[in-house]
Short mmCIF file of C-alpha atoms and ligand atoms in Angstrom, two decimals:
data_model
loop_
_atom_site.label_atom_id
_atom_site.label_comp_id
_atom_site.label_asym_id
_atom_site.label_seq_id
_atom_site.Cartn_x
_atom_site.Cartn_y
_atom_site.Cartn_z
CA UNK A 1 0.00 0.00 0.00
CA UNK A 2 1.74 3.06 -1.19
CA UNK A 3 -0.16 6.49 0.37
CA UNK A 4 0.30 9.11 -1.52
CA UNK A 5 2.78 12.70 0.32
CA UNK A 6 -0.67 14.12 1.77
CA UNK A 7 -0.97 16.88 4.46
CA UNK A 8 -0.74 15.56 8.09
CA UNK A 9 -3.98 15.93 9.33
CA UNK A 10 -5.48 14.58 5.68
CA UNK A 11 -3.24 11.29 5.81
CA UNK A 12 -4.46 10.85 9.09
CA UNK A 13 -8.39 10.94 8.25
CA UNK A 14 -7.80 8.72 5.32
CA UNK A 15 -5.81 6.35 7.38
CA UNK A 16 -8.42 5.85 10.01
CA UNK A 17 -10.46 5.36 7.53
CA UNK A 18 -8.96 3.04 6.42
CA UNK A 19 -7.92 0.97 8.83
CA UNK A 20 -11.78 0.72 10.57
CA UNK A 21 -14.27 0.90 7.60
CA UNK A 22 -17.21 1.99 7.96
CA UNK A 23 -20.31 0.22 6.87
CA UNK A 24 -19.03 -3.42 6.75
CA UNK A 25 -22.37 -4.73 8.13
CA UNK A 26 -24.18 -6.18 5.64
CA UNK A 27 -27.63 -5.37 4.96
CA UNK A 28 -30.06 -7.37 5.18
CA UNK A 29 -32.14 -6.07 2.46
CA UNK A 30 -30.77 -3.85 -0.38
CA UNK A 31 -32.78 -1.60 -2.54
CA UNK A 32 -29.81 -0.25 -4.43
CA UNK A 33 -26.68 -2.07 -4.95
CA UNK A 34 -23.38 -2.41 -7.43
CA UNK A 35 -20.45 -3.46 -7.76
CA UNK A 36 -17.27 -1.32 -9.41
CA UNK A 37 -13.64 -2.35 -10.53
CA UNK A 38 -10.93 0.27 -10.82
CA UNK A 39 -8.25 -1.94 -13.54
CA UNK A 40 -5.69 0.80 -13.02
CA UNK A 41 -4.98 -0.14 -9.63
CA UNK A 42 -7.04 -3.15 -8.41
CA UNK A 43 -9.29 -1.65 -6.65
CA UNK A 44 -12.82 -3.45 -6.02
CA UNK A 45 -15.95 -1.97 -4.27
CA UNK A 46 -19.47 -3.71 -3.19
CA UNK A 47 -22.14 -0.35 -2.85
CA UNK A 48 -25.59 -1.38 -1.09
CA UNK A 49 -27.98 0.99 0.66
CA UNK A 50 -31.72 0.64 1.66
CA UNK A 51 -34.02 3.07 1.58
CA UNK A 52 -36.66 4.24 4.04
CA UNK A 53 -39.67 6.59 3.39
CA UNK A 54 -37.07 8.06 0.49
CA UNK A 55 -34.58 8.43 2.84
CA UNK A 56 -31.34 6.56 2.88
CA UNK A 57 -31.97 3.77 5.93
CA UNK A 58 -28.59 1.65 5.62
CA UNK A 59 -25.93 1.26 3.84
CA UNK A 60 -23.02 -1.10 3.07
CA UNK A 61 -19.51 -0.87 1.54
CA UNK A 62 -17.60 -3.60 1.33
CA UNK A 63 -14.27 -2.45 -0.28
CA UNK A 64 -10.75 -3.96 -1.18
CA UNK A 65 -7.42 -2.32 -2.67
CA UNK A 66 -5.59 0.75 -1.79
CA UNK A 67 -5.67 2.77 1.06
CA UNK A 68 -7.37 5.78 -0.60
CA UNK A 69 -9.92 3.70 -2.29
CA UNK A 70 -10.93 2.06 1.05
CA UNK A 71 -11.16 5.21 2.53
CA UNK A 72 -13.34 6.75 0.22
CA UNK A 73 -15.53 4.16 0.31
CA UNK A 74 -15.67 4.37 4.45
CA UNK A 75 -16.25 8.53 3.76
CA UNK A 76 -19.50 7.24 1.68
CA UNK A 77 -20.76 4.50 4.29
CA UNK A 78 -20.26 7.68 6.71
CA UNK A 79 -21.99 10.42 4.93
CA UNK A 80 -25.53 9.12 3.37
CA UNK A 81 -27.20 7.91 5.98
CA UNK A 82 -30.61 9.85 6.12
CA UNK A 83 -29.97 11.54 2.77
CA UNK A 84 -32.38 11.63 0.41
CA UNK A 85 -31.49 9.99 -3.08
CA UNK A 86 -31.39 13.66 -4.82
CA UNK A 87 -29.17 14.63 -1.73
CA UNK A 88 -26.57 11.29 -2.48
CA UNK A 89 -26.86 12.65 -6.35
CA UNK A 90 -25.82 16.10 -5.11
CA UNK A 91 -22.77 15.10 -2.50
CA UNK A 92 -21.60 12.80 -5.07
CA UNK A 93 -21.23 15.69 -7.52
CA UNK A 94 -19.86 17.97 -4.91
CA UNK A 95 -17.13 15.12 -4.04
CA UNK A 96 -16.44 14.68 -8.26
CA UNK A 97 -15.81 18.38 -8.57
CA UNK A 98 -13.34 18.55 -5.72
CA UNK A 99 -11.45 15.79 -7.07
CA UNK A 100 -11.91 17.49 -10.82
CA UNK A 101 -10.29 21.07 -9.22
CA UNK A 102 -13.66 22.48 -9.74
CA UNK A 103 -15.89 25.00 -7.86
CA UNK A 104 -18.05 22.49 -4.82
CA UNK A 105 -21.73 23.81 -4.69
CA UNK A 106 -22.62 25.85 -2.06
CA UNK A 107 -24.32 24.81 0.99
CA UNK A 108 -22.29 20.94 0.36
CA UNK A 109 -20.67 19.86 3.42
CA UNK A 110 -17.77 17.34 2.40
CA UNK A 111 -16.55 16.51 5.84
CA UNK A 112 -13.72 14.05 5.79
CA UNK A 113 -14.08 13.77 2.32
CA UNK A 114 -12.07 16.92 1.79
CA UNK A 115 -8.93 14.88 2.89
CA UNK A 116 -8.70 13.67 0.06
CA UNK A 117 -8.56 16.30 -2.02
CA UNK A 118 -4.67 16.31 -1.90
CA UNK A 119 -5.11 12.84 -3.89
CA UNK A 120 -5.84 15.57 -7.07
CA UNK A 121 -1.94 16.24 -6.86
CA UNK A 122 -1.75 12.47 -8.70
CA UNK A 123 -4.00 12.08 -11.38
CA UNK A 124 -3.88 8.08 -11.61
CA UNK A 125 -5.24 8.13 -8.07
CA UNK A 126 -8.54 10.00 -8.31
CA UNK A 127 -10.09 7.04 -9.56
CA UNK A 128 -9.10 5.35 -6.56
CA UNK A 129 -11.03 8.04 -4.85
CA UNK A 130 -14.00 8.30 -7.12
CA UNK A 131 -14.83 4.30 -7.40
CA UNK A 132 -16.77 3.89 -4.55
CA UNK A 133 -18.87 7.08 -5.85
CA UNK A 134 -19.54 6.46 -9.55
CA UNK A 135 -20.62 2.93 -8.24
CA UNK A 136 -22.94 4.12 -6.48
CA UNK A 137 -24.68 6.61 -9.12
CA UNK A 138 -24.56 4.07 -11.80
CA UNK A 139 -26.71 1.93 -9.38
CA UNK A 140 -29.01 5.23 -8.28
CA UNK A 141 -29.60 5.85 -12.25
CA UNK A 142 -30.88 2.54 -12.98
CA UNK A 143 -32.76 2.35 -9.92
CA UNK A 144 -34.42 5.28 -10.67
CA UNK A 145 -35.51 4.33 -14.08
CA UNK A 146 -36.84 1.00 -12.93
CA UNK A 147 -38.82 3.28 -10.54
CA UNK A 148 -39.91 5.26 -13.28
CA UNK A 149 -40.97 2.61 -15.37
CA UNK A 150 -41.87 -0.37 -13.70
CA UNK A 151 -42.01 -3.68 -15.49
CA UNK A 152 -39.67 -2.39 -17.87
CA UNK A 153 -36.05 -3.50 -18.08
CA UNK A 154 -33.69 -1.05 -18.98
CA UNK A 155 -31.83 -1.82 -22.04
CA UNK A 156 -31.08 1.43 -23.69
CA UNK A 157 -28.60 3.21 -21.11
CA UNK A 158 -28.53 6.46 -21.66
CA UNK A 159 -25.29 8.25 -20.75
CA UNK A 160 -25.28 11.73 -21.09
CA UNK A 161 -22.27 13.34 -19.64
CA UNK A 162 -20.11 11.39 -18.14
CA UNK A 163 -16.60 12.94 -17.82
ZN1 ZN B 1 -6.42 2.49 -5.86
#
């Protein structure tokens, strides 16, 4: 596991992180899940949450490969609980800007996920950091259109603008 020359006080959030997970427990009932590969670096996540009343009600990342990978992954077990799914859209957007270099909305709270900004200082890396993310928004989408349309599968996928 090779960390990356971060600030102090970000290494250290992204190495608790990593070294206690959050969300391990699985759930016993998943509304929304997926499953993501990074090939660059090896990196493999497992993205389930369960909602409640349209409000995020669990949620469980199960995540293996680098340090900054796992981490991110804990940051997102952390953050969505009680979120609504337009709210996971919207912090998941925030989190791709800062790791882009671009302006984060206002009125977005990042929290820990702001340590790893400094990961933007090594361009191979911020798909480490982004994995456990565009999981989980490829697994929102299509559970949105099977909402949408019920009964129908979803064959057609329609991907706008992805950067
Ligand atoms: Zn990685």
């Amino acid at each position: 596991m090779q960390l990356p020359e971060l600030d102090d006080l970000y290494r250290e959030v992204v190495l608790d992180h990593y070294r206690s997970p959050r969300g391990r427990a699985p759930l016993e009932h998943a509304d929304v899940h997926n499953e993501g590969f990074n090939p660059v670096c090896g990196d493999e996540v497992r993205v389930a949450l369960c909602f409640d009343a349209g409000r995020v009600a669990g949620v469980e990342v199960q995540g293996r490969g680098c340090s900054i990978s796992v981490a991110s992954g804990s940051m997102l077990a952390e953050r969505l609980a009680g979120l609504a799914a337009a709210e996971v859209e919207g912090l998941a957007a925030a989190f791709k800007a800062l790791m882009h270099g671009e302006p984060v909305p206002d009125g977005v709270d990042l929290g820990d996920l702001e340590a790893l900004s400094g990961v933007r200082r090594f361009p191979v890396r911020i798909k480490c950091a982004l994995l456990a993310w565009t999981t989980l928004e490829d697994a929102l989408r299509a559970w949105q259109r099977g909402q949408a349309e019920p009964g129908r599968s979803s064959t057609t996928e329609d991907e706008g603008e992805r950067s």
